Tab-separated table of C-alpha atoms in Angstrom:
chain	number	residue	atom	x	y	z
F	181	SER	CA	-0.049	0.174	0.189
F	182	ILE	CA	0.686	3.780	-0.095
F	183	ALA	CA	1.093	3.780	3.676
F	184	ASP	CA	3.859	0.919	3.591
F	185	ILE	CA	6.166	2.761	0.596
F	186	ALA	CA	5.470	5.731	2.761
F	187	ILE	CA	6.396	4.354	5.791
F	188	HIS	CA	9.531	2.035	4.711
F	189	GLY	CA	11.132	5.462	2.662
F	190	ASP	CA	10.877	7.995	5.983
F	191	VAL	CA	12.383	4.235	7.934
F	192	ASN	CA	15.378	4.428	4.945
F	193	LEU	CA	15.850	8.046	5.001
F	194	MET	CA	16.331	8.254	9.034
F	195	ALA	CA	18.731	5.403	8.698
F	196	GLN	CA	21.404	7.164	6.048
F	197	ASN	CA	20.484	10.513	8.228
F	198	VAL	CA	21.787	8.481	11.463
F	199	LEU	CA	24.337	6.670	9.256
F	200	ASN	CA	25.396	10.386	7.774
F	201	ARG	CA	25.585	11.928	11.506
F	202	GLU	CA	27.734	9.273	12.720
F	203	LEU	CA	30.359	9.447	9.786
F	204	VAL	CA	30.465	12.909	10.905
F	205	ASP	CA	30.879	12.391	14.227
F	206	LYS	CA	33.593	9.646	13.223
F	207	GLU	CA	35.276	12.149	10.924
F	208	ALA	CA	34.944	15.285	14.045
F	209	GLU	CA	37.073	12.286	15.909
F	210	LEU	CA	39.982	11.615	13.708
F	211	PRO	CA	43.142	12.683	14.615
F	212	THR	CA	45.086	16.384	13.021
F	213	LEU	CA	48.385	14.608	11.154
F	214	LYS	CA	50.198	17.690	10.510
F	215	GLY	CA	54.095	18.139	11.181
F	216	TRP	CA	57.907	18.216	9.943
F	217	MET	CA	59.595	14.350	8.759
F	218	GLU	CA	62.177	13.172	6.376
F	219	LYS	CA	60.107	11.932	2.730
F	220	LYS	CA	63.155	9.381	1.199
F	221	SER	CA	63.780	10.747	-2.679
F	222	PRO	CA	62.380	8.463	-5.867
F	223	THR	CA	65.927	10.139	-7.344
F	224	PHE	CA	68.951	7.234	-6.142
F	225	GLY	CA	71.501	9.014	-3.748
F	226	ARG	CA	69.405	12.044	-2.638
F	227	GLY	CA	68.789	10.745	-0.084
F	228	TRP	CA	65.675	12.558	3.104
F	229	GLN	CA	64.261	15.538	2.464
F	230	LYS	CA	62.334	17.916	4.874
F	231	ARG	CA	59.028	18.358	4.734
F	232	TRP	CA	55.666	19.666	6.011
F	233	VAL	CA	53.235	17.122	6.172
F	234	ILE	CA	48.964	17.905	6.623
F	235	VAL	CA	46.477	15.666	6.493
F	236	ARG	CA	43.526	17.655	4.367
F	237	GLY	CA	40.093	16.361	3.026
F	238	TYR	CA	41.455	12.812	2.209
F	239	ASN	CA	44.709	13.972	1.013
F	240	ILE	CA	48.145	13.601	2.242
F	241	PHE	CA	49.931	16.911	1.199
F	242	TYR	CA	53.084	17.410	1.809
F	243	GLY	CA	56.321	20.611	1.164
F	244	LYS	CA	58.705	22.587	1.391
F	245	GLN	CA	57.429	25.172	3.900
F	246	GLU	CA	55.338	25.105	6.935
F	247	CYS	CA	51.403	26.145	5.342
F	248	ASP	CA	47.738	24.818	6.202
F	249	ILE	CA	45.037	24.409	3.778
F	250	ASP	CA	41.077	24.518	4.150
F	251	ASP	CA	39.879	23.974	0.801
F	252	THR	CA	41.343	21.170	-0.977
F	253	LYS	CA	40.272	21.933	-4.407
F	254	ASN	CA	41.624	25.819	-3.893
F	255	GLU	CA	44.228	25.474	-6.668
F	256	SER	CA	46.154	28.085	-5.189
F	257	GLN	CA	46.064	27.564	-1.867
F	258	ARG	CA	46.812	23.150	-2.873
F	259	LYS	CA	50.377	24.744	-5.314
F	260	LYS	CA	51.269	25.804	-1.876
F	261	PHE	CA	52.197	21.940	-1.622
F	262	LEU	CA	54.723	19.842	-3.687
F	263	ASN	CA	52.944	17.528	-4.280
F	264	ALA	CA	49.648	15.364	-2.475
F	265	ILE	CA	48.607	11.814	-2.605
F	266	PRO	CA	44.842	10.975	-2.668
F	267	LEU	CA	44.192	9.101	-0.068
F	268	LEU	CA	41.834	7.124	-2.609
F	269	VAL	CA	45.026	5.633	-4.085
F	270	VAL	CA	46.317	4.782	-0.882
F	271	GLN	CA	46.962	1.045	-0.500
F	272	TYR	CA	48.489	0.404	2.918
F	273	VAL	CA	50.725	2.638	5.100
F	274	VAL	CA	52.533	0.376	7.439
F	275	ALA	CA	55.270	0.867	10.253
F	276	THR	CA	58.591	-0.444	8.455
F	277	ASP	CA	61.725	-0.723	11.223
F	278	ILE	CA	60.053	-0.838	14.959
F	279	SER	CA	62.142	-3.229	15.505
F	280	ARG	CA	65.274	-0.670	15.032
F	281	THR	CA	64.315	2.876	15.509
F	282	GLY	CA	60.875	3.122	15.139
F	283	LYS	CA	60.954	5.957	13.494
F	284	LYS	CA	60.214	4.833	9.097
F	285	PHE	CA	57.454	4.105	7.617
F	286	GLU	CA	55.946	3.587	3.751
F	287	ILE	CA	52.580	4.412	1.872
F	288	VAL	CA	52.398	2.779	-0.702
F	289	ALA	CA	49.513	4.473	-3.340
F	290	ARG	CA	48.976	4.058	-7.417
F	291	ASP	CA	50.594	7.419	-8.826
F	292	PRO	CA	47.049	8.754	-10.191
F	293	ARG	CA	48.850	10.425	-13.162
F	294	THR	CA	50.896	6.956	-13.937
F	295	GLY	CA	49.482	4.619	-12.701
F	296	ASP	CA	51.966	2.249	-11.234
F	297	ARG	CA	52.758	1.974	-7.486
F	298	ARG	CA	54.490	3.910	-5.353
F	299	HIS	CA	56.009	3.277	-1.664
F	300	TYR	CA	56.573	6.664	0.021
F	301	GLN	CA	59.247	6.437	2.190
F	302	TRP	CA	59.046	8.559	5.295
F	303	LYS	CA	61.201	9.489	8.486
F	304	ALA	CA	58.907	10.849	11.071
F	305	THR	CA	61.485	12.330	14.224
F	306	THR	CA	60.205	9.544	17.315
F	307	ARG	CA	58.734	6.638	17.838
F	308	GLN	CA	54.890	8.145	18.747
F	309	GLN	CA	55.326	10.774	15.811
F	310	CYS	CA	55.610	7.144	13.656
F	311	GLU	CA	52.817	5.473	15.094
F	312	GLN	CA	50.392	8.424	14.971
F	313	TRP	CA	51.159	9.076	11.120
F	314	VAL	CA	50.011	5.527	10.923
F	315	HIS	CA	47.456	4.901	13.059
F	316	GLY	CA	45.803	8.208	12.039
F	317	LEU	CA	46.773	7.286	8.183
F	318	ASN	CA	44.874	3.856	8.227
F	319	ALA	CA	42.075	6.060	10.392
F	320	HIS	CA	41.649	8.020	7.627
F	321	LYS	CA	42.004	5.768	4.882
F	322	LYS	CA	39.325	3.426	6.518
F	323	LEU	CA	36.686	6.439	7.350
F	324	LEU	CA	37.239	7.537	3.160
F	325	ALA	CA	36.215	3.940	2.409
F	326	ALA	CA	33.251	4.109	5.093
F	327	ARG	CA	31.578	7.301	2.919
F	328	LEU	CA	32.784	5.565	-0.346
F	329	GLN	CA	30.491	3.025	1.054
F	330	PHE	CA	28.155	5.473	2.265
F	331	LEU	CA	27.497	7.197	-0.575
F	332	ALA	CA	27.283	4.012	-2.645
F	333	ASN	CA	24.941	1.964	-1.474
F	334	THR	CA	22.082	6.163	-1.107
F	335	GLY	CA	23.271	5.660	-5.070
F	336	GLN	CA	25.227	8.753	-4.601
F	337	LEU	CA	27.950	7.913	-6.054
F	338	VAL	CA	28.254	7.115	-9.268
F	339	THR	CA	30.596	4.707	-10.616
F	340	ASN	CA	31.564	3.553	-13.865
């Protein structure tokens, strides 16, 4: 009956609203990730380069000077950084020298331009900072997956 459709439609909408609120709350609980670290140069023999790193809007931005970004879609703000790794292309984040200094970790991602797998190697200043970044990036990545799943389930995400 029409009454059933109306009730079930409302129930679905209510469930969507509850899920969306949960995602928004979880987003507010995500750890703030920003700070100075060293990134291993992809060019052989160049060694480690000091970089300011900040996570905003499911992107890992890094550059040579300390700065912030509040609108990740704004091209002039993005240009303040050397590069950005979208969390969407990150396959995994893992600590790489736990038994030694515990300061190194790796971000393995598909290069958005070429599709090639890239290994971004990072060195934090302390073991604690390394753990915060590994745990924090994985938390951001997990919430991004939940957000995409929600959009797909509610028909707001178009996949080809």
